Short mmCIF file of C-alpha atoms in Angstrom, two decimals:
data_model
loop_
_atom_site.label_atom_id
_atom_site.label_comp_id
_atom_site.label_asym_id
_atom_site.label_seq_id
_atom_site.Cartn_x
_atom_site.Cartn_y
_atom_site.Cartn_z
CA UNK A 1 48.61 -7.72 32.87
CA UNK A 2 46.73 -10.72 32.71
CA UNK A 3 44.62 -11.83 35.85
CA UNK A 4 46.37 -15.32 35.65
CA UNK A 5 43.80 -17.23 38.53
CA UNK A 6 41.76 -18.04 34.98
CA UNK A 7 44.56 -18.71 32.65
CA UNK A 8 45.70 -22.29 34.95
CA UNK A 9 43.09 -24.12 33.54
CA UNK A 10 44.36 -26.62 30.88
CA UNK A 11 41.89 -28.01 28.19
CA UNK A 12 39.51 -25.37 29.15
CA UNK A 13 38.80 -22.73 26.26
CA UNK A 14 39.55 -18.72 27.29
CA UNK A 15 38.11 -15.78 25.64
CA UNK A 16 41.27 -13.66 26.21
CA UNK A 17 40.42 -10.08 25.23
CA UNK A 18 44.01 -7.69 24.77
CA UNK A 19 43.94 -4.29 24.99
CA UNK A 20 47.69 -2.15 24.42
CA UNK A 21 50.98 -3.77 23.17
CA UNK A 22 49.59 -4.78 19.68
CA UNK A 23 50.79 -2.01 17.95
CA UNK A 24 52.27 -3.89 15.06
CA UNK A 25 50.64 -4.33 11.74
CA UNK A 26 47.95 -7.14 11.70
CA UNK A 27 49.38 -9.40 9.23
CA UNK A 28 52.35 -9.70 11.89
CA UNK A 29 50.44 -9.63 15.11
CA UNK A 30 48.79 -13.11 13.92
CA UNK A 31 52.17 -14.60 12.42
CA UNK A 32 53.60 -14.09 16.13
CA UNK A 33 50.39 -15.32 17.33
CA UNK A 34 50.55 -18.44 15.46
CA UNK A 35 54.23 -18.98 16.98
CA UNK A 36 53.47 -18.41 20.34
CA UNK A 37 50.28 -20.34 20.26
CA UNK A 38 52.86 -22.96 19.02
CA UNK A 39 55.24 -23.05 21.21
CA UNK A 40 52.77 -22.71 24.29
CA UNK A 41 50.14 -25.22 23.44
CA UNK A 42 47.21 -23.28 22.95
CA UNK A 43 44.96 -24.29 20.30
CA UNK A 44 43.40 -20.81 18.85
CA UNK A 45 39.81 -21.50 17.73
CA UNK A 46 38.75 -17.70 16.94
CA UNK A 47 40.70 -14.43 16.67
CA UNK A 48 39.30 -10.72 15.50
CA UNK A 49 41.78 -7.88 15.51
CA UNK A 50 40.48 -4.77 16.41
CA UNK A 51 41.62 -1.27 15.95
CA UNK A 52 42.75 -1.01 19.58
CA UNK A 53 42.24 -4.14 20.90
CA UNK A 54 42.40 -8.11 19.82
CA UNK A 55 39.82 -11.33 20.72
CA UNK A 56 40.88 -14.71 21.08
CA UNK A 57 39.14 -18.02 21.46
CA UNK A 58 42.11 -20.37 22.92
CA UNK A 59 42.49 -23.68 24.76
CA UNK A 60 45.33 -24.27 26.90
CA UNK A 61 46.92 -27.76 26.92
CA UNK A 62 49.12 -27.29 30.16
CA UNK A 63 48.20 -25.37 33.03
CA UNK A 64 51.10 -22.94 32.46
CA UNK A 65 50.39 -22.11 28.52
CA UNK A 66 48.08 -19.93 28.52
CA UNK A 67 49.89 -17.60 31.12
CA UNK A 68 52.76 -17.94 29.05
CA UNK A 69 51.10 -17.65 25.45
CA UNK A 70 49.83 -13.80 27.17
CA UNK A 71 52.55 -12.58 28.56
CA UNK A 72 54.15 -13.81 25.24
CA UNK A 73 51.59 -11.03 23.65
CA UNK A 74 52.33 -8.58 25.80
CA UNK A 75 49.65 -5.64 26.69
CA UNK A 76 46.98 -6.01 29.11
CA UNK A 77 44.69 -9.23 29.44
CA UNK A 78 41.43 -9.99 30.61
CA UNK A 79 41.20 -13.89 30.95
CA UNK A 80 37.20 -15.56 30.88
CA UNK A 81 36.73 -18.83 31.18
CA UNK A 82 34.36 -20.59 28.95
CA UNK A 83 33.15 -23.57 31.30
CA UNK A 84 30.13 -24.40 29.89
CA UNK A 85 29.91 -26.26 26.29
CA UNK A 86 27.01 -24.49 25.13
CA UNK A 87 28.60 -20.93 24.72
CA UNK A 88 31.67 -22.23 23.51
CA UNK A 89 30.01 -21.46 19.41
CA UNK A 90 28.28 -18.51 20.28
CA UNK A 91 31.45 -17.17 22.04
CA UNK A 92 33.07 -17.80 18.88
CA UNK A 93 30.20 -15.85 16.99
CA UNK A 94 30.60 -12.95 19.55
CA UNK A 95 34.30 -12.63 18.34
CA UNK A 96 33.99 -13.07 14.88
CA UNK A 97 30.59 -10.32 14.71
CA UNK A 98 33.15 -7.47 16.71
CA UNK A 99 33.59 -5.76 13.48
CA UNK A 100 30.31 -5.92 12.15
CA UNK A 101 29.12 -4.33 15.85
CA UNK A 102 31.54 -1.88 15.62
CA UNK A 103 30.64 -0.71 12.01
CA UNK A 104 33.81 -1.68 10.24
CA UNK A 105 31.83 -4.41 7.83
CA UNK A 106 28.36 -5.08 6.95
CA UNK A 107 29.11 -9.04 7.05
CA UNK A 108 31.86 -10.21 8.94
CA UNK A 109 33.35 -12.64 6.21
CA UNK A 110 34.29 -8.98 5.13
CA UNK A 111 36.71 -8.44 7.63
CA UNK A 112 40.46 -9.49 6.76
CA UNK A 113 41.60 -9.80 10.53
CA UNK A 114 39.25 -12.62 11.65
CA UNK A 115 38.88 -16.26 11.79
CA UNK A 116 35.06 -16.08 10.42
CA UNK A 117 35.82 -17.38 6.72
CA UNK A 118 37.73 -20.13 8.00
CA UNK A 119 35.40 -21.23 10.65
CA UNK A 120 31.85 -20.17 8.68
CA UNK A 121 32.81 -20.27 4.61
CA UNK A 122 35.69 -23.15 5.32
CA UNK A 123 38.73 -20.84 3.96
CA UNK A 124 42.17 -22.56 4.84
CA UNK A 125 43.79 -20.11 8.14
CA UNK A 126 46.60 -22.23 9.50
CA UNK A 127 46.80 -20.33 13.12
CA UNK A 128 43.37 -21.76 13.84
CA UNK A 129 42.33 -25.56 15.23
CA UNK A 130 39.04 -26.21 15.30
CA UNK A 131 37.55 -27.06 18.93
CA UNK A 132 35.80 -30.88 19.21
CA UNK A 133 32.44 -28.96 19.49
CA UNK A 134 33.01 -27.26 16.26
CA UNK A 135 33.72 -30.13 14.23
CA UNK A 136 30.32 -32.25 15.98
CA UNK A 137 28.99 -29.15 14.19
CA UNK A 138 28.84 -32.05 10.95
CA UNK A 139 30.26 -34.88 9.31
CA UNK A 140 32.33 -33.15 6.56
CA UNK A 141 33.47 -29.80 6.58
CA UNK A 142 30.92 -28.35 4.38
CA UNK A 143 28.43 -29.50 6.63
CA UNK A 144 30.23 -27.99 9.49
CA UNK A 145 30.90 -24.51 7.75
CA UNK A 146 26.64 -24.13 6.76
CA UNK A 147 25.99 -25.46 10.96
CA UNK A 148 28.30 -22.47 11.98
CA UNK A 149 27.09 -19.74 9.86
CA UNK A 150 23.31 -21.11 10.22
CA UNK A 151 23.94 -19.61 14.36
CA UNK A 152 24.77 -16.33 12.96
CA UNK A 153 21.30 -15.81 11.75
CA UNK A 154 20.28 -15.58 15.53
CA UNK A 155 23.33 -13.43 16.99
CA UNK A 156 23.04 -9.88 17.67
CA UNK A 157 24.96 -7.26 15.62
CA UNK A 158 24.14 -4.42 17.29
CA UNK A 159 21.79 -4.45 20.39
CA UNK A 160 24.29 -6.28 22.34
CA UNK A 161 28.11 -5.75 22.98
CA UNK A 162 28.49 -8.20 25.70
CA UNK A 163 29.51 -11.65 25.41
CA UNK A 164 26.92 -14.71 26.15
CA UNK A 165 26.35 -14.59 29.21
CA UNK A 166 27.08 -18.30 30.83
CA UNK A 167 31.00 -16.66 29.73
CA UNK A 168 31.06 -13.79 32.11
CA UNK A 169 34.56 -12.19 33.67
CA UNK A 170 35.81 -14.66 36.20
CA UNK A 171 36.60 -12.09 38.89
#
């Protein structure tokens, strides 16, 4: 269960972290992701699928979406909001580098179940839209794709597991 006090919050991104209930195969976990994000109006920025659990970068556009895009999910959800501006990239980086932390890929443009090539190597994903701080990131999207990856040079892989810390659980 969600704690839904975070998830009311419209136009403000969550870092939604679900553990349980996502035992279907990845390829369909993000096609049902891409509905509900639909039909909810959340705008999914970043996604990694993980063995056991899943990471999502969203932004609600009503107050009741994001409650409903979760429960929609199913499983258990924590909710964190990302208030200020500054993290909003490097909580993005934090949930694309999950595999490469956890030792499933040297680089995480390796991993299949992430957003990283679309948002770092410009690779077409159709669940994602990119947040208005991502695309100041440059002009064209080239420009925007070599800005993103240029802030993975300076993000832990391995010391740290925690997320930036201006994004910490809203309790």
């Amino acid at each position: 269960m969600a704690r839904l006090a975070c998830t009311r919050l419209p136009g403000v991104a969550l870092h939604l972290v679900q553990r349980g209930a996502r035992a279907q195969a990845p390829a369909d976990y993000l096609e049902r992701l891409g509905v509900l994000a639909a039909r909810h109006g959340c705008a999914l920025h970043a996604y990694v699928l993980m063995g056991n659990h899943a990471h999502l970068l969203a932004t609600p556009a009503r107050a009741q979406a994001a409650a409903a895009f979760i429960e929609g999910l199913g499983g258990d959800f924590d909710a964190t909001p990302v208030h200020a501006r500054r993290y909003l990239l490097a909580c993005m980086r934090y949930i694309e580098l999950n595999p490469v932390r956890a030792g499933l890929a040297r680089d995480p443009a390796d991993y299949r179940w992430s957003s990283h090539r679309a948002n770092a190597l410009g690779e077409a994903d159709p669940l994602l839209t990119p947040h208005a701080l991502y695309f100041a990131l440059g002009r064209g999207a080239a420009e925007r794709c070599a800005a993103y990856r240029a802030g993975f040079e300076f993000a832990p892989t391995s010391a740290s597991r925690s997320p930036p810390s201006a994004a910490r659980r809203a309790r």
